[in-house]
PDB file of C-alpha atoms in Angstrom:
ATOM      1  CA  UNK A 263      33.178  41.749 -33.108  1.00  0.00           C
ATOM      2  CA  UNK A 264      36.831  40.560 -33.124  1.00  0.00           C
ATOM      3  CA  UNK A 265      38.394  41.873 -36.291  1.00  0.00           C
ATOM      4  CA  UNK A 266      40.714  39.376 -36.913  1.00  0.00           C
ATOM      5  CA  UNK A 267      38.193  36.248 -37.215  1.00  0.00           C
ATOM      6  CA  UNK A 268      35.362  37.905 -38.367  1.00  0.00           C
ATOM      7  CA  UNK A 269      34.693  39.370 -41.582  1.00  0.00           C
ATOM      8  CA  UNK A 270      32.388  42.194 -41.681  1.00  0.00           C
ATOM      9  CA  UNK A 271      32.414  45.286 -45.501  1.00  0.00           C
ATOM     10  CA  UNK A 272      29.604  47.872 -44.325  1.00  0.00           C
ATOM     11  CA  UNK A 273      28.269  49.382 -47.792  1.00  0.00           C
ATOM     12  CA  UNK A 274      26.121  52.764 -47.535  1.00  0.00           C
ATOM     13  CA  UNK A 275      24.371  54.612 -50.356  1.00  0.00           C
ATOM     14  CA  UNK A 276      27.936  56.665 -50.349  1.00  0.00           C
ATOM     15  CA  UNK A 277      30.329  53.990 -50.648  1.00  0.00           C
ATOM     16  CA  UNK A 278      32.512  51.159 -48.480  1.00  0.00           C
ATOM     17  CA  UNK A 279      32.510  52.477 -44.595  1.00  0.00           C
ATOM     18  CA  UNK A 280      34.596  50.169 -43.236  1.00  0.00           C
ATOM     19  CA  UNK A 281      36.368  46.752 -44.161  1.00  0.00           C
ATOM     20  CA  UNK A 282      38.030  43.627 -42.464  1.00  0.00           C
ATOM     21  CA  UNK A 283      38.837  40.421 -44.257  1.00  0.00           C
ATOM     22  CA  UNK A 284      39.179  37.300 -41.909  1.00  0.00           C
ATOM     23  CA  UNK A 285      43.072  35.318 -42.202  1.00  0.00           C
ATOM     24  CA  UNK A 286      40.963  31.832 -42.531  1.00  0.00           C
ATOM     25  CA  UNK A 287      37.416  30.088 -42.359  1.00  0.00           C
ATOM     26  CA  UNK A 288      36.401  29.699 -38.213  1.00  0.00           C
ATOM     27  CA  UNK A 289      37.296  25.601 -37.701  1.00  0.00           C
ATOM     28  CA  UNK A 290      33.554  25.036 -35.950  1.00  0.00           C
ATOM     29  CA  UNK A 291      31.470  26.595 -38.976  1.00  0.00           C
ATOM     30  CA  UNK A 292      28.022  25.426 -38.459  1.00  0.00           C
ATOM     31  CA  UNK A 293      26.847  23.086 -40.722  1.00  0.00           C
ATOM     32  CA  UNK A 294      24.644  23.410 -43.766  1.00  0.00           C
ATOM     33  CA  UNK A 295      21.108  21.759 -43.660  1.00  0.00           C
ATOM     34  CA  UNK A 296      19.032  21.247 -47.385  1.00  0.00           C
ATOM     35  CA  UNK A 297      18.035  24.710 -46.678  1.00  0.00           C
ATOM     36  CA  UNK A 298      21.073  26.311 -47.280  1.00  0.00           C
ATOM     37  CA  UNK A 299      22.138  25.394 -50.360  1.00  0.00           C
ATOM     38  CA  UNK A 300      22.397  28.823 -51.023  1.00  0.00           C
ATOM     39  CA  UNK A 301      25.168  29.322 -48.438  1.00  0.00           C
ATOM     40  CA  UNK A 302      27.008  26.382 -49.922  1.00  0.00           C
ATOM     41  CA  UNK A 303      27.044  27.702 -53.441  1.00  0.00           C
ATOM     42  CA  UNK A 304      28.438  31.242 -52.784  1.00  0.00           C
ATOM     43  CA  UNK A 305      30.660  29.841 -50.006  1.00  0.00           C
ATOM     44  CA  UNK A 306      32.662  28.127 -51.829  1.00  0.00           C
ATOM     45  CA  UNK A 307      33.571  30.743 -54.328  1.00  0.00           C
ATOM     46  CA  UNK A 308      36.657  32.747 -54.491  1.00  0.00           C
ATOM     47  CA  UNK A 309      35.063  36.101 -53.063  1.00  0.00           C
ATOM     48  CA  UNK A 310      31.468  36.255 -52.072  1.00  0.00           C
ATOM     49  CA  UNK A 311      29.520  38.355 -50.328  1.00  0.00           C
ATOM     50  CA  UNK A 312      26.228  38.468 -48.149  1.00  0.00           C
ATOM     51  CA  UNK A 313      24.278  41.609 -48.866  1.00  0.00           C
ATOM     52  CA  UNK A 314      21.724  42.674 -45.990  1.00  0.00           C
ATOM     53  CA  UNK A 315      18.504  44.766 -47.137  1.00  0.00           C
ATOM     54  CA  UNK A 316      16.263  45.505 -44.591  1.00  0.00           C
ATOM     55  CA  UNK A 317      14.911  48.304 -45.666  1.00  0.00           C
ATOM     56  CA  UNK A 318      12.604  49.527 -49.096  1.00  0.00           C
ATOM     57  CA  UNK A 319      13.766  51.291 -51.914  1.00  0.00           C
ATOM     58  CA  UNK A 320      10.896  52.292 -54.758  1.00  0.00           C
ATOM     59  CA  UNK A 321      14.136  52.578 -57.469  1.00  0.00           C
ATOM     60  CA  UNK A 322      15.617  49.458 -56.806  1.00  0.00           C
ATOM     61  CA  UNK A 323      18.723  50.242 -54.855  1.00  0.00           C
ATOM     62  CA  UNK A 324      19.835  46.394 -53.622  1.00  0.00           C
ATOM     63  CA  UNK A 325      19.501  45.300 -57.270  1.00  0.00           C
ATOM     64  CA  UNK A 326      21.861  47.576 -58.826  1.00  0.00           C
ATOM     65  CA  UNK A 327      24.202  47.125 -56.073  1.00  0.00           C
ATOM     66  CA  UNK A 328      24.312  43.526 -56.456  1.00  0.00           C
ATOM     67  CA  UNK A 329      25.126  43.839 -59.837  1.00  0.00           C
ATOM     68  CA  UNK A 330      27.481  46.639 -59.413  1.00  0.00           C
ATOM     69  CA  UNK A 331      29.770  44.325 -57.250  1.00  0.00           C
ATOM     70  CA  UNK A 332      29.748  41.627 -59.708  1.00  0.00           C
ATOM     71  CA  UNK A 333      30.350  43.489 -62.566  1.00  0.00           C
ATOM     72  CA  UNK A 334      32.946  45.528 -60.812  1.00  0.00           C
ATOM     73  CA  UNK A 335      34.516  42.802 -59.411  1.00  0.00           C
ATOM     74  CA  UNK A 336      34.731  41.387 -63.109  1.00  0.00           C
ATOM     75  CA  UNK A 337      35.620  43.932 -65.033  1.00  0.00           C
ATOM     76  CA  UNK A 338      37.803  46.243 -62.441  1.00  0.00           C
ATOM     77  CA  UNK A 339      39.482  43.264 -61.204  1.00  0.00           C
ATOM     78  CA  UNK A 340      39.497  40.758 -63.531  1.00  0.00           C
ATOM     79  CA  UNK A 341      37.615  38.123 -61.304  1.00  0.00           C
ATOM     80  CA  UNK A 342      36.419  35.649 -63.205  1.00  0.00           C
ATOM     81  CA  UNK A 343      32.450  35.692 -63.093  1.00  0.00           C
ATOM     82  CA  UNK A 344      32.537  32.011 -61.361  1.00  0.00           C
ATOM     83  CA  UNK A 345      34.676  33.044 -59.280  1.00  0.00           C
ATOM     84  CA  UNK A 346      32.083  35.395 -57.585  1.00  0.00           C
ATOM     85  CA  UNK A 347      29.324  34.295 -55.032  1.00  0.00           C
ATOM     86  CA  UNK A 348      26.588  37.104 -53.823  1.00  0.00           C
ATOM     87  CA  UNK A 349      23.587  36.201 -51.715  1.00  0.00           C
ATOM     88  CA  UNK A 350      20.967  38.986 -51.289  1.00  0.00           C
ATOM     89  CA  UNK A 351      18.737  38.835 -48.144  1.00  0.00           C
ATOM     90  CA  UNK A 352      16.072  41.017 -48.024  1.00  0.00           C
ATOM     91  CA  UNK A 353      13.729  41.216 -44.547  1.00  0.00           C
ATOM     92  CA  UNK A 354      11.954  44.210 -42.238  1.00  0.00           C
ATOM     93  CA  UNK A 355      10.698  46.822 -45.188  1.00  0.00           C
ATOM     94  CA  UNK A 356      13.105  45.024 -47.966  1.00  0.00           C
ATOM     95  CA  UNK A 357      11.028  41.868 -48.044  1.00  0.00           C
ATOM     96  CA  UNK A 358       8.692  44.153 -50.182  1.00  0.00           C
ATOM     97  CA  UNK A 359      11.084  43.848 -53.087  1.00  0.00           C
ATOM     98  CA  UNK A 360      10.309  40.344 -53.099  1.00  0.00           C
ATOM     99  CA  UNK A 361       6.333  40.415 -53.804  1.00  0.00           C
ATOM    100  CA  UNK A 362       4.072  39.801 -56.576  1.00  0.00           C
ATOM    101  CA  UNK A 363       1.550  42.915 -57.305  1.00  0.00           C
ATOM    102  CA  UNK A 364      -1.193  40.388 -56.025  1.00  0.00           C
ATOM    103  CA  UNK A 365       0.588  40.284 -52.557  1.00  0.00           C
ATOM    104  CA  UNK A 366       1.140  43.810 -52.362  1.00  0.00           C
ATOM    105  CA  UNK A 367      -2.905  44.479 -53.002  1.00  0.00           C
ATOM    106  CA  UNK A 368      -3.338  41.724 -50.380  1.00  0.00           C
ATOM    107  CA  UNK A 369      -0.823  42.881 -47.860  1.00  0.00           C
ATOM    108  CA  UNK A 370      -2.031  46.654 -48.704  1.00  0.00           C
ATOM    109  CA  UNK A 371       1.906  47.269 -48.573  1.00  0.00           C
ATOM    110  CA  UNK A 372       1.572  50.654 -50.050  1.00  0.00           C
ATOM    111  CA  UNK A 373      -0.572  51.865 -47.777  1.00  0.00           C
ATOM    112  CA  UNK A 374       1.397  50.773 -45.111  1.00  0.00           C
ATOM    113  CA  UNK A 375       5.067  51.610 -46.126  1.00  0.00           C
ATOM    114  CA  UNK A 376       4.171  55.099 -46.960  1.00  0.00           C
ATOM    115  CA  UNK A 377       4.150  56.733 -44.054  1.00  0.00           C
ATOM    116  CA  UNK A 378       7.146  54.694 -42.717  1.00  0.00           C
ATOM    117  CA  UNK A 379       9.797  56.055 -45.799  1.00  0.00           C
ATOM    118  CA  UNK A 380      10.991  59.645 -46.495  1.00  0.00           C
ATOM    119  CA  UNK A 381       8.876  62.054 -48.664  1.00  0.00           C
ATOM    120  CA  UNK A 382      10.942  61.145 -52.098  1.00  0.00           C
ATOM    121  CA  UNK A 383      10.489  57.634 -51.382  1.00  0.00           C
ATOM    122  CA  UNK A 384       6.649  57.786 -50.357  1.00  0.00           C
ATOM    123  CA  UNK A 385       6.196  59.922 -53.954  1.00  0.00           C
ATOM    124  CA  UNK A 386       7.478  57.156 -55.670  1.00  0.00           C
ATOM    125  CA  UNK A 387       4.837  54.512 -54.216  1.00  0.00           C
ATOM    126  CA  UNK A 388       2.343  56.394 -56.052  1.00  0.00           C
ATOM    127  CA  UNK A 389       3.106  54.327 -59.221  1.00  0.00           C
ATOM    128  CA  UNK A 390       1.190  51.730 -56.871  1.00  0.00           C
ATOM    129  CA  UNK A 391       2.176  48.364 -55.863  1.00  0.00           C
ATOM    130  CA  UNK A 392       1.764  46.825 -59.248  1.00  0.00           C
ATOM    131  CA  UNK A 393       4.622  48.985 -61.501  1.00  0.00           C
ATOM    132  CA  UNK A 394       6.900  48.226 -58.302  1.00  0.00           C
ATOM    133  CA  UNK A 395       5.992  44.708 -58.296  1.00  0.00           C
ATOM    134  CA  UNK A 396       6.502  44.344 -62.056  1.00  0.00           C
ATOM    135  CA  UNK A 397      10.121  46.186 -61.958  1.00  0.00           C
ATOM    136  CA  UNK A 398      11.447  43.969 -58.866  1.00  0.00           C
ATOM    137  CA  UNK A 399      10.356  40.722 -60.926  1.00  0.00           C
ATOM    138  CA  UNK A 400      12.456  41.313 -63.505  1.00  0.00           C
ATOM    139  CA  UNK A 401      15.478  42.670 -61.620  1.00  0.00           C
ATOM    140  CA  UNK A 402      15.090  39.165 -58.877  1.00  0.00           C
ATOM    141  CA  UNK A 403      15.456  37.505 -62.672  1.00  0.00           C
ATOM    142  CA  UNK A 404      18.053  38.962 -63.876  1.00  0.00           C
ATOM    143  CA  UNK A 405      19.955  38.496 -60.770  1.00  0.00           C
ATOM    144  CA  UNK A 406      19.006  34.880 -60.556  1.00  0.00           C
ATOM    145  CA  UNK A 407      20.196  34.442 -64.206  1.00  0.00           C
ATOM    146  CA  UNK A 408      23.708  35.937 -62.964  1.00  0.00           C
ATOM    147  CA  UNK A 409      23.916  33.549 -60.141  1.00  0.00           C
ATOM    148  CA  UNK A 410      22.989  35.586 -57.527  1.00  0.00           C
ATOM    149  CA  UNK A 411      20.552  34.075 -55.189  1.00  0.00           C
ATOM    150  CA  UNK A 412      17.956  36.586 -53.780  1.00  0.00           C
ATOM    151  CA  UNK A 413      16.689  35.025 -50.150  1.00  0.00           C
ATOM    152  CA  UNK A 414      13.393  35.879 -47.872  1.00  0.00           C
ATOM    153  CA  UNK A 415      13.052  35.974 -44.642  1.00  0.00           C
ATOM    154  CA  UNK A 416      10.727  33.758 -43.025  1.00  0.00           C
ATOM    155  CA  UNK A 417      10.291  35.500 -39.885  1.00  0.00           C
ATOM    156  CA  UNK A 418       9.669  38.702 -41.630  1.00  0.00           C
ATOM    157  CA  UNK A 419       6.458  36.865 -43.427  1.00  0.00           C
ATOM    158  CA  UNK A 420       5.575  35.691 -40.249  1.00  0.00           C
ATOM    159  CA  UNK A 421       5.190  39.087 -38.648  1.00  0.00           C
ATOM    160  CA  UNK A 422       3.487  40.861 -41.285  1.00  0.00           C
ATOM    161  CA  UNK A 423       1.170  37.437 -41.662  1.00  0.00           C
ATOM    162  CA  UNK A 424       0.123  38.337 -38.213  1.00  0.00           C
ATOM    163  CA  UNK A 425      -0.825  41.866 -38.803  1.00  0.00           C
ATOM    164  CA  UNK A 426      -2.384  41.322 -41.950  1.00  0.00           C
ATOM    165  CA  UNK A 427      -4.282  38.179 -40.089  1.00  0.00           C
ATOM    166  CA  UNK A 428      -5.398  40.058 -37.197  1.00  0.00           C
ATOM    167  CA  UNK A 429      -7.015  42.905 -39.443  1.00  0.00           C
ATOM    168  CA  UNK A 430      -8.480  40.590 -41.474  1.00  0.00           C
ATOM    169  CA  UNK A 431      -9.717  38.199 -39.290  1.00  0.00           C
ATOM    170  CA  UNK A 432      -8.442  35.725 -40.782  1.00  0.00           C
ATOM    171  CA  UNK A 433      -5.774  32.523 -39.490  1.00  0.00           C
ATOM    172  CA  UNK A 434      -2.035  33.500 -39.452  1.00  0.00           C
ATOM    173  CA  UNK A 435      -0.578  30.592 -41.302  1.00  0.00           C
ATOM    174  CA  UNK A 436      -3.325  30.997 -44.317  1.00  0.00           C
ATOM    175  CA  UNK A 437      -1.770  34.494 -44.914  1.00  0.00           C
ATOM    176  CA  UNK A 438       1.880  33.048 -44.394  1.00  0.00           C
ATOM    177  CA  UNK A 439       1.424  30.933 -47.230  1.00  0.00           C
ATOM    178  CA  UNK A 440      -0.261  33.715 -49.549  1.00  0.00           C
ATOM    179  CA  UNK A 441       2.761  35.526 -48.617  1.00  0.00           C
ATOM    180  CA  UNK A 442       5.448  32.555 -49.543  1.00  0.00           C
ATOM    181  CA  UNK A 443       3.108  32.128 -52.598  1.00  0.00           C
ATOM    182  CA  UNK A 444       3.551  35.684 -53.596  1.00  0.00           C
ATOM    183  CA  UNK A 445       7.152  35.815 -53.519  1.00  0.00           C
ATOM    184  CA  UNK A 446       8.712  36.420 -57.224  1.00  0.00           C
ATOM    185  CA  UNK A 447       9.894  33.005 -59.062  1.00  0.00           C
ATOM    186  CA  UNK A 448      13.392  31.822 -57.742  1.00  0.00           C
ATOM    187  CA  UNK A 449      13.158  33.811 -54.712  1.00  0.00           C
ATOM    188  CA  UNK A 450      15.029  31.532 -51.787  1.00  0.00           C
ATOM    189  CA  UNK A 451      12.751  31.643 -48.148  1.00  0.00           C
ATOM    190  CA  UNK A 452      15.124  31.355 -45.153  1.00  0.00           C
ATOM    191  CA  UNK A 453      14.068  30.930 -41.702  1.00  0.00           C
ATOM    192  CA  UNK A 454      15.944  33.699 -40.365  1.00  0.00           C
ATOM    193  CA  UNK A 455      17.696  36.485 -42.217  1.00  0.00           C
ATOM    194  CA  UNK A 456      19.798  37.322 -38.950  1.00  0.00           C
ATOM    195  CA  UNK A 457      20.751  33.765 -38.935  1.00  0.00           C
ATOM    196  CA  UNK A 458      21.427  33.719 -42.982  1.00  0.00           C
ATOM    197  CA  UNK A 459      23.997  36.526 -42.066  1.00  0.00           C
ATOM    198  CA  UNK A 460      25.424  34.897 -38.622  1.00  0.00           C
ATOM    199  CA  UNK A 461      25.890  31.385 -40.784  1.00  0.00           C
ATOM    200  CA  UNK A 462      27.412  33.615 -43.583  1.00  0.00           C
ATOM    201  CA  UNK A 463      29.902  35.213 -41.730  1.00  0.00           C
ATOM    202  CA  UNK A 464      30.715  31.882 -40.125  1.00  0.00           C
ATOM    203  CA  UNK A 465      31.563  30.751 -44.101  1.00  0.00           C
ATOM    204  CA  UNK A 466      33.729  33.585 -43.989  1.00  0.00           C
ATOM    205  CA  UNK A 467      31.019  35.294 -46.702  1.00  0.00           C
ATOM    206  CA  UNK A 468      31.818  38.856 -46.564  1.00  0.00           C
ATOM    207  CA  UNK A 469      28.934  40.899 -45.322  1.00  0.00           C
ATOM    208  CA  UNK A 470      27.693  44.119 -47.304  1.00  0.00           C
ATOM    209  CA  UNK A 471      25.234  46.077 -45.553  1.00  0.00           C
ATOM    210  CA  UNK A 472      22.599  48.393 -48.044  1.00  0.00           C
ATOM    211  CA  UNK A 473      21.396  50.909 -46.445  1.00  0.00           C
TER     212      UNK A 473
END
């Protein structure tokens, strides 16, 4: 990636690991479609940001973070709230953030992202999908009543539709819409989350990976 037209702010657990701010927006942006309203809204804010969660965190890491930079932003550097545009996209493990405790017993998500997080992490799903699914509501909420839009990723549903179908026995696309049903109110689904961040970065959206 060329540093001087691309924009790219890696964010770890410890902090900022590396930063590059683009000179100017790239002339042959894609377009937006209806779908990306999302993109359109933080886009044309003063400083925004595209935050990438991929994986799961049981104590809400991507939601404090999200409001961390906007309230940072605000009150460290006297940005005016407006003047601040944050996207969240969650996919891979992170689209369990997203999911009503109704999906989570359906999915059996629990059961099936225990053995793939780290012993602290596993402990913490023992609260069961419910308590998680409860907590995540009301953080996607408050986020959504700061502006922040919180986005899922469609191919993500599809792949986990597919597992959950084939145990099951049951038809892929019925369990992709359970899934898009299940997602928490004012939760965005975008076809790709890859793509989210490719047309972000193209928008000159600076990209915050949480990992």
């Amino acid at each position: 990636m060329a540093l001087g037209r691309r924009t790219f702010l890696r964010w770890s657990l410890g902090g900022f690991a590396g930063l590059a701010i683009s000179d100017a927006n790239r002339p042959n942006a894609t377009a937006i479609s209806s779908d990306d309203l999302w993109l359109a809204s933080i886009a044309a804010k003063r400083h925004s940001a595209f935050m990438d969660v991929m994986e799961f965190f049981p104590d809400g890491t991507p939601f404090r973070r999200a409001k961390t930079l906007q309230r940072v932003m605000h009150e460290s550097y006297a940005v005016a709230e407006d003047d601040i545009g944050i996207a969240v996209g969650m996919h891979g493990r992170g689209l369990a953030h997203l999911l009503s405790a109704a999906a989570w017993e359906d999915l059996e998500l629990a059961e099936w992202l225990a053995p793939q997080l780290n012993g602290a992490q596993a402990a913490a799903l023992a609260a069961g999908g419910s308590a998680l699914a409860a907590a995540s509501a009301d953080s996607v909420q408050e986020l959504r009543t700061l502006g922040i839009h919180v986005l899922a990723c469609r191919e993500t549903i599809g792949r986990w539709a597919d597992r959950v179908a084939t145990k099951k026995g049951e038809g892929t696309a019925v369990v992709k819409e359970r899934i898009v049903r299940g997602l928490h109110e004012g939760v965005e689904p975008v076809p790709a989350m890859i793509v989210a961040a490719l047309l972000a970065q193209e928008r000159a959206v600076k990209y915050v990976a949480v990992a």
